[in-house]
Coordinates of N, CA, C and O in Angstrom, one line a residue:
E1243 N -18.5 -15.1 -16.1 CA -18.2 -14.1 -15.1 C -19.5 -13.5 -14.6 O -19.8 -12.3 -14.8
G1244 N -20.4 -14.3 -14.0 CA -21.6 -13.8 -13.5 C -21.5 -13.0 -12.3 O -20.5 -13.1 -11.5
A1245 N -22.4 -12.1 -12.1 CA -22.4 -11.3 -10.8 C -23.8 -11.0 -10.4 O -24.7 -11.1 -11.2
T1246 N -24.0 -10.8 -9.2 CA -25.3 -10.5 -8.6 C -25.3 -9.1 -8.0 O -24.2 -8.5 -7.7
P1247 N -26.5 -8.5 -7.9 CA -26.5 -7.2 -7.2 C -25.8 -7.2 -5.9 O -25.9 -8.1 -5.2
C1248 N -25.3 -6.0 -5.5 CA -24.6 -5.9 -4.2 C -25.7 -6.0 -3.2 O -26.6 -5.3 -3.2
T1249 N -25.4 -6.9 -2.2 CA -26.3 -7.0 -1.0 C -25.7 -6.4 0.2 O -26.3 -6.4 1.3
A1250 N -24.5 -5.8 0.1 CA -23.8 -5.2 1.3 C -24.2 -3.8 1.5 O -23.8 -3.2 2.4
S1251 N -24.9 -3.3 0.5 CA -25.2 -1.9 0.6 C -26.7 -1.7 0.8 O -27.6 -2.5 0.4
P1252 N -27.2 -0.6 1.5 CA -28.6 -0.4 1.7 C -29.3 0.1 0.4 O -30.5 0.2 0.4
H1253 N -28.6 0.3 -0.7 CA -29.3 0.7 -1.9 C -28.9 -0.2 -3.1 O -27.9 -0.9 -3.0
A1254 N -29.6 -0.1 -4.1 CA -29.3 -1.0 -5.3 C -28.0 -0.5 -6.0 O -27.8 0.7 -6.1
C1255 N -27.1 -1.4 -6.3 CA -25.8 -1.1 -6.9 C -25.8 -1.6 -8.3 O -26.6 -2.6 -8.7
G1256 N -24.8 -1.2 -9.1 CA -24.6 -1.8 -10.4 C -24.0 -3.2 -10.3 O -23.6 -3.6 -9.2
V1257 N -24.2 -4.0 -11.3 CA -23.7 -5.3 -11.3 C -22.4 -5.3 -12.1 O -22.4 -4.8 -13.2
H1258 N -21.3 -5.9 -11.6 CA -20.0 -5.8 -12.2 C -19.4 -7.1 -12.4 O -19.6 -8.0 -11.5
T1259 N -18.6 -7.3 -13.4 CA -17.8 -8.5 -13.6 C -16.4 -8.2 -13.4 O -16.0 -7.1 -13.2
A1260 N -15.5 -9.3 -13.5 CA -14.1 -9.1 -13.4 C -13.6 -8.0 -14.4 O -12.7 -7.2 -14.1
A1261 N -14.1 -8.1 -15.6 CA -13.7 -7.2 -16.6 C -14.1 -5.8 -16.3 O -13.3 -4.8 -16.4
S1262 N -15.2 -5.5 -15.7 CA -15.6 -4.1 -15.4 C -14.8 -3.7 -14.1 O -14.5 -2.5 -14.0
L1263 N -14.6 -4.6 -13.2 CA -13.8 -4.2 -12.0 C -12.4 -3.8 -12.4 O -11.8 -2.9 -11.8
A1264 N -11.8 -4.5 -13.4 CA -10.5 -4.2 -13.9 C -10.4 -2.7 -14.5 O -9.3 -2.2 -14.5
Q1265 N -11.5 -2.2 -14.8 CA -11.5 -0.8 -15.4 C -11.5 0.3 -14.3 O -11.3 1.5 -14.6
L1266 N -11.7 -0.1 -13.0 CA -11.7 0.9 -12.0 C -10.3 1.4 -11.6 O -9.3 0.7 -11.9
T1267 N -10.2 2.6 -11.2 CA -8.9 3.1 -10.7 C -8.5 2.3 -9.4 O -9.4 1.6 -8.8
R1268 N -7.3 2.3 -9.0 CA -6.8 1.6 -7.9 C -7.6 2.1 -6.6 O -8.0 1.3 -5.8
A1269 N -7.8 3.4 -6.5 CA -8.5 4.0 -5.4 C -10.0 3.5 -5.4 O -10.5 3.2 -4.3
E1270 N -10.6 3.5 -6.5 CA -12.0 2.9 -6.6 C -12.1 1.4 -6.2 O -12.9 1.1 -5.5
L1271 N -11.1 0.7 -6.6 CA -11.0 -0.7 -6.4 C -10.8 -1.0 -4.9 O -11.5 -1.8 -4.2
Q1272 N -9.9 -0.2 -4.3 CA -9.7 -0.3 -2.9 C -10.9 0.1 -2.0 O -11.2 -0.6 -1.0
A1273 N -11.6 1.1 -2.5 CA -12.8 1.5 -1.7 C -13.9 0.4 -1.8 O -14.5 0.1 -0.9
A1274 N -14.0 -0.2 -3.0 CA -15.0 -1.3 -3.2 C -14.5 -2.5 -2.3 O -15.4 -3.1 -1.6
A1275 N -13.3 -2.8 -2.2 CA -12.8 -3.9 -1.4 C -13.2 -3.6 0.1 O -13.7 -4.5 0.8
K1276 N -12.9 -2.4 0.6 CA -13.2 -2.1 2.0 C -14.7 -2.2 2.2 O -15.1 -2.6 3.2
R1277 N -15.5 -1.7 1.3 CA -17.0 -1.8 1.5 C -17.5 -3.2 1.6 O -18.4 -3.5 2.3
H1278 N -16.7 -4.1 1.0 CA -17.2 -5.5 1.0 C -16.3 -6.5 1.7 O -16.3 -7.7 1.4
R1279 N -15.6 -5.9 2.6 CA -14.8 -6.6 3.6 C -13.8 -7.5 2.9 O -13.6 -8.7 3.3
V1280 N -13.1 -7.0 2.0 CA -11.9 -7.6 1.3 C -10.7 -6.7 1.6 O -10.8 -5.6 1.5
R1281 N -9.6 -7.4 2.0 CA -8.4 -6.6 2.2 C -8.0 -5.7 1.0 O -7.9 -6.2 -0.1
A1282 N -7.9 -4.4 1.3 CA -7.6 -3.5 0.2 C -6.2 -3.3 -0.1 O -5.9 -2.6 -1.1
N1283 N -5.3 -3.8 0.7 CA -3.9 -3.6 0.5 C -3.2 -4.8 -0.1 O -2.1 -5.2 0.3
Q1284 N -3.8 -5.4 -1.1 CA -3.2 -6.5 -1.9 C -3.2 -6.2 -3.3 O -3.8 -5.1 -3.7
K1285 N -2.8 -7.0 -4.2 CA -2.7 -6.8 -5.6 C -4.1 -6.6 -6.1 O -5.0 -7.3 -5.7
S1286 N -4.3 -5.7 -7.1 CA -5.5 -5.5 -7.7 C -6.2 -6.8 -8.2 O -7.4 -7.0 -8.0
A1287 N -5.4 -7.7 -8.9 CA -6.0 -8.9 -9.4 C -6.5 -9.8 -8.2 O -7.6 -10.4 -8.4
D1288 N -5.9 -9.8 -7.1 CA -6.4 -10.5 -5.9 C -7.7 -9.9 -5.4 O -8.6 -10.6 -5.0
I1289 N -7.7 -8.6 -5.3 CA -9.0 -8.0 -4.9 C -10.1 -8.3 -5.9 O -11.2 -8.7 -5.4
I1290 N -9.8 -8.2 -7.1 CA -10.9 -8.5 -8.1 C -11.4 -10.0 -8.0 O -12.5 -10.2 -8.0
A1291 N -10.4 -10.9 -7.8 CA -10.7 -12.3 -7.7 C -11.6 -12.6 -6.5 O -12.6 -13.3 -6.6
Q1292 N -11.3 -11.9 -5.4 CA -12.1 -12.1 -4.2 C -13.5 -11.5 -4.3 O -14.5 -12.0 -3.9
L1293 N -13.6 -10.3 -4.9 CA -14.9 -9.7 -5.1 C -15.7 -10.5 -6.1 O -16.9 -10.7 -5.8
V1294 N -15.1 -11.0 -7.2 CA -15.9 -11.8 -8.1 C -16.3 -13.1 -7.4 O -17.4 -13.7 -7.6
G1295 N -15.4 -13.7 -6.6 CA -15.7 -14.9 -5.8 C -16.9 -14.7 -4.9 O -17.7 -15.6 -4.8
K1296 N -17.0 -13.6 -4.3 CA -18.1 -13.3 -3.4 C -19.4 -13.1 -4.3 O -20.5 -13.6 -3.9
A1297 N -19.2 -12.6 -5.5 CA -20.4 -12.5 -6.4 C -20.9 -13.8 -6.8 O -22.1 -14.0 -6.9
E1298 N -19.9 -14.7 -7.1 CA -20.4 -16.1 -7.6 C -21.1 -16.8 -6.5 O -21.9 -17.7 -6.7
T1299 N -20.7 -16.6 -5.2 CA -21.5 -17.2 -4.1 C -22.7 -16.5 -3.7 O -23.4 -16.8 -2.8
G1300 N -23.0 -15.4 -4.4 CA -24.2 -14.6 -4.1 C -24.1 -13.6 -3.0 O -25.0 -13.0 -2.6
L1301 N -22.8 -13.5 -2.5 CA -22.6 -12.5 -1.4 C -22.6 -11.1 -1.8 O -23.2 -10.2 -1.2
V1302 N -21.9 -10.8 -2.9 CA -21.8 -9.4 -3.3 C -21.2 -9.3 -4.7 O -20.4 -10.2 -5.1
A1303 N -21.6 -8.3 -5.3 CA -20.9 -7.8 -6.6 C -20.6 -6.4 -6.2 O -21.3 -5.8 -5.5
T1304 N -19.5 -5.8 -6.7 CA -19.2 -4.5 -6.2 C -19.9 -3.4 -7.0 O -20.5 -3.8 -8.1
C1305 N -19.8 -2.2 -6.6 CA -20.5 -1.1 -7.3 C -19.6 0.1 -7.3 O -18.8 0.3 -6.4
T1306 N -19.9 0.9 -8.3 CA -19.2 2.2 -8.3 C -20.3 3.3 -8.1 O -19.9 4.5 -7.9
S1307 N -21.5 2.9 -8.0 CA -22.6 3.9 -7.8 C -22.8 4.3 -6.4 O -23.4 5.3 -6.1
Q1308 N -22.2 3.5 -5.5 CA -22.3 3.9 -4.1 C -21.4 5.1 -3.8 O -20.3 5.1 -4.2
P1309 N -21.9 6.0 -3.0 CA -21.0 7.2 -2.6 C -19.8 6.7 -1.9 O -19.8 5.7 -1.2
A1310 N -18.7 7.4 -2.2 CA -17.4 7.0 -1.6 C -17.5 7.3 -0.1 O -18.3 8.1 0.3
E1311 N -16.7 6.5 0.6 CA -16.6 6.8 2.1 C -16.2 8.2 2.3 O -15.3 8.7 1.6
Q1312 N -16.8 8.8 3.2 CA -16.4 10.2 3.5 C -15.0 10.2 4.1 O -14.8 9.5 5.1
P1313 N -14.1 11.1 3.6 CA -12.8 11.1 4.2 C -12.8 11.8 5.6 O -13.7 12.5 5.9
S1314 N -11.8 11.4 6.4 CA -11.8 12.0 7.8 C -11.4 13.5 7.6 O -11.1 13.9 6.5
A1315 N -11.5 14.2 8.7 CA -11.2 15.6 8.6 C -9.7 15.9 8.1 O -9.5 16.8 7.4
Q1316 N -8.8 15.0 8.4 CA -7.5 15.1 7.9 C -7.1 13.7 7.3 O -6.7 12.8 8.1
P1317 N -7.2 13.5 6.0 CA -6.9 12.2 5.4 C -5.4 12.0 5.7 O -4.6 12.8 5.7
L1318 N -5.1 10.6 5.8 CA -3.7 10.3 6.1 C -2.8 10.3 4.9 O -1.6 10.4 5.1
W1319 N -3.3 10.2 3.7 CA -2.4 10.2 2.5 C -3.0 11.0 1.4 O -4.2 11.3 1.4
R1320 N -2.2 11.5 0.6 CA -2.6 12.3 -0.6 C -3.2 11.4 -1.6 O -2.8 10.3 -1.8
S1321 N -4.1 11.9 -2.3 CA -4.8 11.2 -3.5 C -4.4 11.8 -4.8 O -4.9 11.4 -5.8
S1322 N -3.5 12.8 -4.8 CA -3.0 13.4 -6.1 C -1.6 12.8 -6.3 O -1.1 12.1 -5.5
R1323 N -1.0 13.2 -7.4 CA 0.3 12.8 -7.7 C 1.3 12.9 -6.6 O 1.4 14.0 -6.0
S1324 N 2.1 11.9 -6.4 CA 2.9 11.8 -5.2 C 4.4 12.0 -5.4 O 5.1 12.2 -4.4
L1325 N 4.8 12.0 -6.6 CA 6.3 12.2 -7.0 C 6.6 13.4 -7.7 O 5.8 13.8 -8.6
D1326 N 7.8 14.0 -7.4 CA 8.2 15.2 -8.2 C 8.6 14.8 -9.6 O 9.0 13.6 -9.9
D1327 N 8.4 15.7 -10.6 CA 8.8 15.5 -11.9 C 10.3 15.1 -12.1 O 10.7 14.4 -13.0
S1328 N 11.2 15.6 -11.2 CA 12.6 15.3 -11.2 C 13.0 13.9 -10.9 O 14.1 13.5 -11.1
C1329 N 12.0 13.1 -10.3 CA 12.3 11.8 -9.9 C 12.9 10.9 -11.0 O 13.9 10.2 -10.9
A1330 N 12.2 10.8 -12.2 CA 12.7 10.0 -13.3 C 14.1 10.3 -13.7 O 14.9 9.5 -14.0
A1331 N 14.3 11.6 -13.9 CA 15.6 12.0 -14.4 C 16.7 11.7 -13.3 O 17.8 11.3 -13.6
T1332 N 16.4 11.8 -12.1 CA 17.4 11.5 -11.0 C 17.7 10.0 -11.0 O 18.9 9.6 -11.0
L1333 N 16.7 9.2 -11.2 CA 16.9 7.7 -11.2 C 17.6 7.3 -12.5 O 18.5 6.5 -12.4
A1334 N 17.2 7.9 -13.6 CA 17.9 7.6 -14.9 C 19.3 7.9 -14.8 O 20.2 7.3 -15.5
A1335 N 19.7 8.9 -14.0 CA 21.1 9.4 -13.9 C 21.8 8.4 -12.9 O 23.1 8.7 -12.6
G1336 N 21.2 7.5 -12.3 CA 21.8 6.6 -11.4 C 21.9 7.1 -10.0 O 22.7 6.6 -9.2
R1337 N 21.2 8.1 -9.6 CA 21.2 8.7 -8.3 C 19.9 8.3 -7.5 O 19.0 7.8 -8.1
V1338 N 20.0 8.5 -6.3 CA 18.9 8.3 -5.4 C 17.9 9.5 -5.4 O 18.4 10.5 -5.1
H1339 N 16.6 9.3 -5.5 CA 15.6 10.4 -5.5 C 15.1 10.3 -4.0 O 14.6 9.3 -3.5
K1340 N 15.1 11.5 -3.4 CA 14.4 11.6 -2.0 C 13.2 12.5 -2.2 O 13.4 13.7 -2.6
Q1341 N 12.1 11.9 -2.0 CA 10.9 12.6 -2.1 C 10.5 13.4 -0.8 O 10.2 12.8 0.2
R1342 N 10.6 14.7 -0.8 CA 10.3 15.5 0.3 C 8.8 15.5 0.6 O 7.9 15.5 -0.3
A1343 N 8.5 15.4 1.9 CA 7.1 15.4 2.4 C 6.2 14.3 1.7 O 5.1 14.6 1.4
F1344 N 6.8 13.2 1.5 CA 6.1 12.1 0.9 C 4.9 11.6 1.7 O 3.8 11.5 1.2
A1345 N 5.1 11.5 3.0 CA 4.0 11.1 3.9 C 3.6 12.3 4.7 O 4.5 13.1 5.2
K1346 N 2.3 12.5 4.8 CA 1.8 13.7 5.6 C 2.2 13.4 7.1 O 2.3 12.3 7.5
P1347 N 2.4 14.5 7.8 CA 2.7 14.4 9.3 C 1.7 13.5 10.0 O 2.1 12.9 10.9
A1348 N 0.4 13.7 9.7 CA -0.6 12.9 10.3 C -0.4 11.4 10.2 O -0.6 10.5 11.0
L1349 N 0.1 11.0 8.9 CA 0.4 9.5 8.7 C 1.6 9.1 9.4 O 1.6 8.1 10.1
V1350 N 2.6 9.9 9.4 CA 3.9 9.6 10.2 C 3.5 9.4 11.6 O 4.0 8.4 12.3
A1351 N 2.7 10.3 12.2 CA 2.3 10.2 13.6 C 1.5 9.0 13.9 O 1.8 8.2 14.9
A1352 N 0.6 8.6 13.0 CA -0.2 7.4 13.2 C 0.7 6.2 13.1 O 0.5 5.2 13.9
L1353 N 1.6 6.1 12.2 CA 2.5 5.0 12.1 C 3.4 4.9 13.4 O 3.6 3.7 13.9
R1354 N 3.9 6.0 13.9 CA 4.7 5.9 15.1 C 3.9 5.4 16.3 O 4.3 4.7 17.1
R1355 N 2.6 5.9 16.3 CA 1.7 5.4 17.4 C 1.5 3.9 17.3 O 1.4 3.2 18.3
S1356 N 1.4 3.4 16.1 CA 1.1 1.9 15.9 C 2.3 1.1 16.2 O 2.2 -0.1 16.4
L1357 N 3.5 1.6 16.2 CA 4.7 0.8 16.4 C 4.7 0.0 17.7 O 5.4 -1.0 17.9
G1358 N 4.1 0.6 18.7 CA 4.0 -0.1 20.1 C 3.3 -1.4 20.0 O 3.6 -2.2 20.9
Q1359 N 2.6 -1.7 19.0 CA 1.9 -3.0 19.0 C 2.7 -4.2 18.4 O 2.4 -5.3 18.5
Y1360 N 3.9 -3.8 17.9 CA 4.7 -4.8 17.2 C 5.9 -5.4 18.1 O 6.4 -4.6 19.0
A1361 N 6.2 -6.6 17.9 CA 7.3 -7.3 18.6 C 8.5 -7.2 17.7 O 8.6 -8.0 16.8
F1362 N 9.4 -6.2 18.0 CA 10.6 -6.1 17.2 C 11.6 -7.1 17.6 O 11.8 -7.3 18.8
T1363 N 12.3 -7.7 16.7 CA 13.3 -8.7 16.9 C 14.7 -8.2 16.2 O 14.6 -7.5 15.2
P1364 N 15.8 -8.6 16.8 CA 17.0 -8.2 16.1 C 17.1 -8.9 14.8 O 16.5 -10.0 14.6
T1365 N 17.6 -8.2 13.8 CA 17.7 -8.7 12.5 C 19.1 -8.6 11.9 O 20.0 -7.9 12.4
A1366 N 19.3 -9.5 10.9 CA 20.6 -9.5 10.3 C 20.5 -9.1 8.8 O 19.3 -9.0 8.3
S1367 N 21.6 -9.0 8.2 CA 21.6 -8.6 6.8 C 22.1 -9.9 6.0 O 22.9 -10.6 6.6
Y1368 N 21.7 -10.1 4.8 CA 22.1 -11.3 4.1 C 22.7 -11.0 2.7 O 22.1 -10.1 2.0
S1369 N 23.7 -11.6 2.3 CA 24.3 -11.4 1.1 C 23.5 -12.2 0.0 O 22.6 -12.9 0.3
S1370 N 23.9 -12.0 -1.3 CA 23.2 -12.6 -2.4 C 23.2 -14.1 -2.3 O 22.3 -14.7 -2.9
D1371 N 24.2 -14.7 -1.7 CA 24.3 -16.2 -1.6 C 23.5 -16.7 -0.4 O 23.5 -17.9 -0.1
G1372 N 22.9 -15.8 0.4 CA 22.1 -16.2 1.6 C 22.8 -16.2 2.8 O 22.3 -16.5 3.9
A1373 N 24.1 -16.0 2.8 CA 24.9 -16.0 4.1 C 24.7 -14.7 4.8 O 24.5 -13.6 4.3
V1374 N 24.8 -14.8 6.1 CA 24.6 -13.6 7.0 C 25.9 -12.8 6.8 O 27.0 -13.2 6.8
D1375 N 25.7 -11.4 6.6 CA 26.8 -10.5 6.6 C 26.7 -9.5 7.7 O 25.7 -9.6 8.4
D1376 N 27.5 -8.5 7.7 CA 27.5 -7.5 8.8 C 27.1 -6.1 8.3 O 27.6 -5.1 8.8
L1377 N 26.2 -6.1 7.3 CA 25.8 -4.8 6.7 C 24.7 -4.1 7.5 O 24.5 -2.9 7.3
R1378 N 24.1 -4.8 8.4 CA 22.9 -4.1 9.1 C 22.9 -4.7 10.6 O 23.1 -5.8 10.8
S1379 N 22.6 -3.7 11.5 CA 22.3 -4.0 12.9 C 21.1 -3.2 13.2 O 21.2 -2.0 13.3
A1380 N 20.0 -3.9 13.4 CA 18.7 -3.1 13.6 C 17.7 -4.1 14.2 O 18.0 -5.3 14.4
Y1381 N 16.5 -3.6 14.4 CA 15.4 -4.4 14.8 C 14.3 -4.3 13.8 O 14.0 -3.2 13.3
T1382 N 13.5 -5.4 13.5 CA 12.5 -5.4 12.5 C 11.2 -6.0 13.1 O 11.3 -6.8 14.0
A1383 N 10.1 -5.7 12.4 CA 8.8 -6.2 12.7 C 8.0 -6.2 11.4 O 8.1 -5.2 10.6
R1384 N 7.2 -7.2 11.1 CA 6.3 -7.2 10.0 C 5.1 -6.4 10.3 O 4.5 -6.5 11.4
P1385 N 4.6 -5.5 9.5 CA 3.4 -4.7 9.8 C 2.1 -5.4 9.7 O 2.1 -6.5 9.0
D1386 N 1.2 -5.0 10.5 CA -0.2 -5.5 10.5 C -0.9 -4.9 9.3 O -1.2 -3.7 9.3
V1387 N -1.1 -5.7 8.1 CA -1.6 -5.1 7.0 C -3.1 -4.6 7.1 O -3.5 -3.9 6.2
E1388 N -3.7 -5.0 8.1 CA -5.1 -4.6 8.3 C -5.2 -3.3 9.1 O -6.2 -2.7 9.2
E1389 N -4.0 -2.8 9.7 CA -4.1 -1.6 10.5 C -4.2 -0.4 9.6 O -3.6 -0.3 8.5
A1390 N -5.0 0.6 10.0 CA -5.4 1.7 9.2 C -4.2 2.6 8.7 O -4.1 2.9 7.6
A1391 N -3.2 2.8 9.6 CA -2.1 3.7 9.2 C -1.3 3.0 8.1 O -0.8 3.6 7.2
F1392 N -1.0 1.7 8.4 CA -0.2 1.0 7.4 C -1.0 0.9 6.1 O -0.4 1.0 5.0
D1393 N -2.3 0.6 6.1 CA -3.1 0.6 4.9 C -3.0 1.9 4.1 O -2.9 1.9 2.9
A1394 N -3.0 3.0 4.8 CA -2.8 4.3 4.2 C -1.4 4.4 3.5 O -1.3 4.9 2.4
L1395 N -0.4 4.0 4.2 CA 0.9 4.0 3.7 C 1.1 3.2 2.4 O 1.6 3.5 1.4
Y1396 N 0.5 2.0 2.5 CA 0.6 1.0 1.5 C -0.2 1.6 0.2 O 0.3 1.5 -0.9
G1397 N -1.3 2.2 0.4 CA -2.0 2.8 -0.7 C -1.2 3.9 -1.3 O -1.1 4.1 -2.5
Q1398 N -0.5 4.7 -0.5 CA 0.3 5.7 -1.1 C 1.5 5.2 -1.8 O 1.9 5.7 -2.8
L1399 N 2.1 4.1 -1.3 CA 3.2 3.5 -2.0 C 2.8 2.9 -3.4 O 3.5 3.0 -4.4
L1400 N 1.6 2.3 -3.4 CA 1.0 1.8 -4.7 C 0.8 3.0 -5.7 O 1.1 2.9 -6.9
E1401 N 0.3 4.1 -5.2 CA 0.1 5.2 -6.0 C 1.4 5.8 -6.5 O 1.6 6.1 -7.7
A1402 N 2.4 5.8 -5.7 CA 3.8 6.3 -6.0 C 4.4 5.4 -7.2 O 5.0 5.8 -8.1
R1403 N 4.1 4.0 -7.0 CA 4.6 3.2 -8.0 C 4.0 3.4 -9.3 O 4.6 3.5 -10.4
G1404 N 2.7 3.7 -9.4 CA 2.0 4.1 -10.6 C 2.5 5.4 -11.2 O 2.8 5.5 -12.4
D1405 N 2.8 6.4 -10.4 CA 3.4 7.6 -10.8 C 4.7 7.4 -11.4 O 5.1 7.9 -12.4
L1406 N 5.6 6.5 -10.7 CA 6.9 6.2 -11.2 C 6.9 5.5 -12.5 O 7.7 5.8 -13.4
E1407 N 5.9 4.6 -12.7 CA 5.8 3.9 -14.0 C 5.5 4.9 -15.1 O 6.1 4.8 -16.2
A1408 N 4.6 5.9 -14.8 CA 4.3 6.9 -15.8 C 5.5 7.8 -16.1 O 5.7 8.1 -17.3
L1409 N 6.2 8.2 -15.1 CA 7.4 9.1 -15.3 C 8.5 8.3 -16.1 O 9.2 8.9 -16.9
L1410 N 8.7 7.0 -15.7 CA 9.8 6.2 -16.4 C 9.3 5.7 -17.8 O 10.2 5.3 -18.6
G1411 N 8.0 5.6 -18.0 CA 7.5 5.1 -19.2 C 7.6 3.6 -19.4 O 7.5 3.0 -20.5
H1412 N 7.6 2.8 -18.3 CA 7.5 1.4 -18.4 C 7.1 0.8 -17.1 O 7.2 1.4 -16.0
P1413 N 6.5 -0.4 -17.1 CA 6.0 -1.0 -15.8 C 7.1 -1.4 -14.9 O 8.2 -1.7 -15.2
L1414 N 6.7 -1.4 -13.6 CA 7.6 -1.8 -12.5 C 7.1 -3.2 -11.9 O 6.0 -3.6 -12.1
S1415 N 7.9 -3.7 -11.2 CA 7.6 -5.1 -10.5 C 6.4 -4.8 -9.6 O 6.2 -3.7 -9.0
R1416 N 5.5 -5.7 -9.5 CA 4.3 -5.7 -8.7 C 4.5 -6.1 -7.3 O 3.7 -5.8 -6.4
G1417 N 5.7 -6.6 -7.0 CA 5.9 -7.0 -5.6 C 6.2 -5.9 -4.7 O 6.9 -4.9 -5.0
V1418 N 5.8 -6.0 -3.5 CA 6.1 -5.0 -2.4 C 6.4 -5.8 -1.2 O 5.6 -6.7 -0.7
E1419 N 7.5 -5.4 -0.6 CA 7.9 -6.1 0.7 C 7.9 -5.0 1.8 O 8.5 -3.9 1.6
A1420 N 7.2 -5.1 2.8 CA 7.1 -4.1 3.9 C 7.6 -4.6 5.2 O 7.1 -5.7 5.6
T1421 N 8.5 -3.9 5.8 CA 9.0 -4.3 7.1 C 9.3 -2.9 7.9 O 9.8 -2.0 7.3
F1422 N 8.9 -2.9 9.1 CA 9.3 -1.8 9.9 C 10.7 -2.1 10.4 O 11.0 -3.1 11.0
V1423 N 11.6 -1.1 10.3 CA 13.0 -1.2 10.8 C 13.3 -0.1 11.8 O 13.0 1.0 11.4
V1424 N 13.8 -0.5 12.9 CA 14.2 0.5 13.9 C 15.7 0.5 14.1 O 16.2 -0.6 14.4
Y1425 N 16.3 1.6 14.0 CA 17.8 1.7 14.2 C 18.0 2.4 15.6 O 17.9 3.7 15.6
E1426 N 18.2 1.7 16.6 CA 18.5 2.3 17.9 C 19.9 2.8 17.9 O 20.7 2.5 17.0
P1427 N 20.2 3.7 18.9 CA 21.6 4.2 18.9 C 22.6 3.1 18.9 O 22.5 2.0 19.5
G1428 N 23.6 3.2 18.0 CA 24.6 2.1 17.8 C 24.3 1.2 16.7 O 25.2 0.4 16.3
C1429 N 23.0 1.1 16.3 CA 22.7 0.2 15.1 C 23.0 0.9 13.8 O 23.3 2.2 13.8
F1430 N 23.1 0.1 12.8 CA 23.6 0.7 11.5 C 23.1 0.0 10.3 O 22.6 -1.2 10.4
Y1431 N 23.2 0.6 9.1 CA 23.1 0.0 7.8 C 24.2 0.6 7.0 O 24.3 1.8 6.8
R1432 N 25.0 -0.3 6.4 CA 26.2 0.2 5.7 C 25.9 0.2 4.2 O 25.3 -0.6 3.6

């Protein structure tokens, strides 16, 4: 697992391997990915593999010594714990937990502004055997994972998954499926 000094930065950086990258927090790893033009909204293992791949080709090894990117005046998502303590007990009791104020108003506004770029198509609902059923009438679109507002939402969802794992005391599935769904008047989900 060789690595070379970071060449994407104007100053000398530490040299890191896959093992040392795995020790970074999710936020640090995402920041490193963004600095080195690797998609930050994918699995940590994929980010690490791409950063190490760039290191092996001599393009980059990542660093933690570089100052973090300066946040905007109003960051789109929280970087502190995102779930209430009551979440685990609610889920353990078989109920649905609704997290109040999960997304900041600035993030919701940015997501709403970005919806205009998507081509929404009518969607159906499918039963477990793959047959179309009548449980949903709506329009859907796949998000642009490179878009800033979606990237902020994805980061917040990953952080929430980590919080939920800690609250429940066991790991959760690593898969995330993201789709924008619009329910116009008359549309439904049963």
